[in-house]
XYZ file of C-alpha atoms in Angstrom:
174
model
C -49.851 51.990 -4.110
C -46.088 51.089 -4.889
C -46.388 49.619 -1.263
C -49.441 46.780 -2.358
C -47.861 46.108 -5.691
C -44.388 45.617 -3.760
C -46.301 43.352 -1.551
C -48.324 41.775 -4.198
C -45.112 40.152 -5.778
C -43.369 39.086 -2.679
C -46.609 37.175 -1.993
C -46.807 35.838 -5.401
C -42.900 34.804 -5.266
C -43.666 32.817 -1.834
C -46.437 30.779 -3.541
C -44.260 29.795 -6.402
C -41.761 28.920 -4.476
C -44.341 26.740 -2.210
C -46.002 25.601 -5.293
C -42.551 24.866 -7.008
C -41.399 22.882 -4.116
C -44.610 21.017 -3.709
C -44.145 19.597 -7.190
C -40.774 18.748 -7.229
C -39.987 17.168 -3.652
C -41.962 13.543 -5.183
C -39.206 13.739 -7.967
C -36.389 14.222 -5.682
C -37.507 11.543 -3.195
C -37.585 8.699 -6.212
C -34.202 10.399 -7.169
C -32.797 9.662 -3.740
C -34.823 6.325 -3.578
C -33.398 4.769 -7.279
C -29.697 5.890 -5.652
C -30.012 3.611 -2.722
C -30.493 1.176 -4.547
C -27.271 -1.024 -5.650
C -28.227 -1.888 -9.102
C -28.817 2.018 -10.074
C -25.692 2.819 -8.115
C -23.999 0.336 -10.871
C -25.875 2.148 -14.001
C -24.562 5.707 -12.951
C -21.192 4.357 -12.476
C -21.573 2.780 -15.625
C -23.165 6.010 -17.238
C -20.054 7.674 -16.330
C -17.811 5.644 -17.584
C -19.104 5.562 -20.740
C -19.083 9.127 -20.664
C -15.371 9.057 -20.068
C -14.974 6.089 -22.955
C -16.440 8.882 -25.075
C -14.249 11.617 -24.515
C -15.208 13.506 -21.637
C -12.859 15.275 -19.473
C -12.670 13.317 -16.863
C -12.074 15.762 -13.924
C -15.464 16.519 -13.173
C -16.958 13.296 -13.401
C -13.942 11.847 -11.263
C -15.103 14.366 -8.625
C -18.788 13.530 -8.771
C -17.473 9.715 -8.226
C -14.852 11.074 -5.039
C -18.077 12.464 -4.102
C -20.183 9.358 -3.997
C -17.602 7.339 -2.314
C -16.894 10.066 0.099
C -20.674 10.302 1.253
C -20.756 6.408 2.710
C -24.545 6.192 2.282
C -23.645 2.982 -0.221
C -22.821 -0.543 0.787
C -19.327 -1.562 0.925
C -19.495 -3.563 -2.684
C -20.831 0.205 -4.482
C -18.176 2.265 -2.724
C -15.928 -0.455 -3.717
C -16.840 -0.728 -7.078
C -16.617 3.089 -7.604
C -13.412 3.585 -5.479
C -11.740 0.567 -8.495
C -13.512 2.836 -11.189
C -11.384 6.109 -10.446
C -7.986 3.935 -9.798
C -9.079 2.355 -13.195
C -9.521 5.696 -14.934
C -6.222 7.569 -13.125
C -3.777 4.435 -13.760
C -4.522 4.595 -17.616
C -2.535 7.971 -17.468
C 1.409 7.845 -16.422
C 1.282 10.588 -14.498
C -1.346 9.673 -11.619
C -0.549 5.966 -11.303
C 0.385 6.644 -7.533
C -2.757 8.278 -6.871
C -4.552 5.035 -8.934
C -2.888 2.849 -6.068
C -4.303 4.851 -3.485
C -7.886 4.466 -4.618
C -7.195 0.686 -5.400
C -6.206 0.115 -2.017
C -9.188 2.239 -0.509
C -11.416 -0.175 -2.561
C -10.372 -2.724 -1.137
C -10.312 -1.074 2.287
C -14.367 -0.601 1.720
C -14.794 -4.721 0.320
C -11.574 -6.879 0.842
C -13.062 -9.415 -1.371
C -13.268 -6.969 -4.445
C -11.259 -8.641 -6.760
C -11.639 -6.510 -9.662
C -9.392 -3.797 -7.491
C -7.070 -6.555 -6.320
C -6.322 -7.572 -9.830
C -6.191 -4.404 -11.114
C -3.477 -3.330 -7.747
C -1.262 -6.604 -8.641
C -0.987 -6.032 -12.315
C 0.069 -1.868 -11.693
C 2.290 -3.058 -8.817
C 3.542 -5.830 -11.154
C 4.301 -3.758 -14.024
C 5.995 -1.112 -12.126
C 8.034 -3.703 -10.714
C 6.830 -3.162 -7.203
C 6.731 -6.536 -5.464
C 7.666 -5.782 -1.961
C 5.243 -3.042 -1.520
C 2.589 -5.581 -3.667
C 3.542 -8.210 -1.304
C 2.901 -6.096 2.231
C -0.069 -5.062 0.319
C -1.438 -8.344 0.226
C -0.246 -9.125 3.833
C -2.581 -6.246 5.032
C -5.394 -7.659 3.163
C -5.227 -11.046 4.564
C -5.250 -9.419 8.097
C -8.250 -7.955 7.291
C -9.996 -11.615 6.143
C -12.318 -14.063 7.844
C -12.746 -17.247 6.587
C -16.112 -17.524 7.933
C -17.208 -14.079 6.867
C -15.733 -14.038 3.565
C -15.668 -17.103 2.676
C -12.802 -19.985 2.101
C -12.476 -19.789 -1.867
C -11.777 -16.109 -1.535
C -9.267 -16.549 1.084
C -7.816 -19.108 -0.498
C -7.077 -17.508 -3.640
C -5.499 -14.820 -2.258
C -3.166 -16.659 -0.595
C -2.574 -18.344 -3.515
C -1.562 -14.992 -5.389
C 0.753 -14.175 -2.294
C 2.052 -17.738 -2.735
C 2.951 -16.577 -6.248
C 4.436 -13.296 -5.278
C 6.971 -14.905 -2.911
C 8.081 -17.504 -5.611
C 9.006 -14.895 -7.802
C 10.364 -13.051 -5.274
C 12.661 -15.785 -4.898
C 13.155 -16.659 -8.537
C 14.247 -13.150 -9.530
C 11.249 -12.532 -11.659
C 10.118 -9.547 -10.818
């Protein structure tokens, strides 16, 4: 008797979990479907942001964005756009504005035309006093350009900000 009961509930347990997956694999496929898309990709970077904004520790949701970049399921513009988001967050504190250089850079490793991470690199570099390392920086990046695939005006305007760099390089004002 103990035997048929014993066997009653394993059986029962194996439909629910049938029955459990059945009704939840439609909800995880739109869940993975809305995250390939860009523009929801945006809104949970944005979500966690504003989650930070509000006080949040931002540890774990630092490691859910590592995470997301780390995967390389998103387009280049996504991963750049959260790679800026955690060099954003980390060079608001003193302490990890090193590491906040590192994701900058990866950033624009993933999109060289991000300028949102450029910006963001030049004005840490610049405030640290950093130009050298700002200005090599920018070399690199310009390696990585093509006019053609990226487009004059962005090209352009970055050698414009190098332009910049090396006259106050050789004015003394950094």
């Amino acid at each position: 008797m103990e035997q048929w009961l014993l066997a009653a509930v394993i059986v029962l347990f194996v439909i629910f979990l049938l029955w459990n997956g059945l009704m939840r694999a439609p909800l995880w496929r739109a869940a993975r479907r809305d995250i390939s898309r860009p523009e929801s990709a945006y809104e949970a970077l944005e979500g966690m942001l504003n989650q930070l904004r509000d006080g949040a520790t931002p540890g774990p949701i630092l490691s859910k964005i590592k995470k997301r970049v780390a995967t390389k399921k998103d387009t280049p513009q996504v991963q750049a756009a959260y790679s800026c988001a955690v060099g954003d967050v980390l060079s608001r504190t003193l302490s990890r504005r090193a590491t906040a250089l590192k994701w900058f850079v990866k950033s624009l490793e993933a999109d060289p035309t991000y300028v949102e991470a450029r910006l963001a690199m030049r004005d840490l570099l610049l405030s640290q006093r950093r130009g050298f390392k700002l200005e090599r920086l920018y070399w690199k990046l310009l390696s990585r350009l093509d006019v053609e695939k990226h487009g004059c005006e962005t090209v352009t305007d970055i050698w414009s900000e190098l332009a910049d760099l090396l006259e106050r390089r050789r004015s003394g004002r950094f």
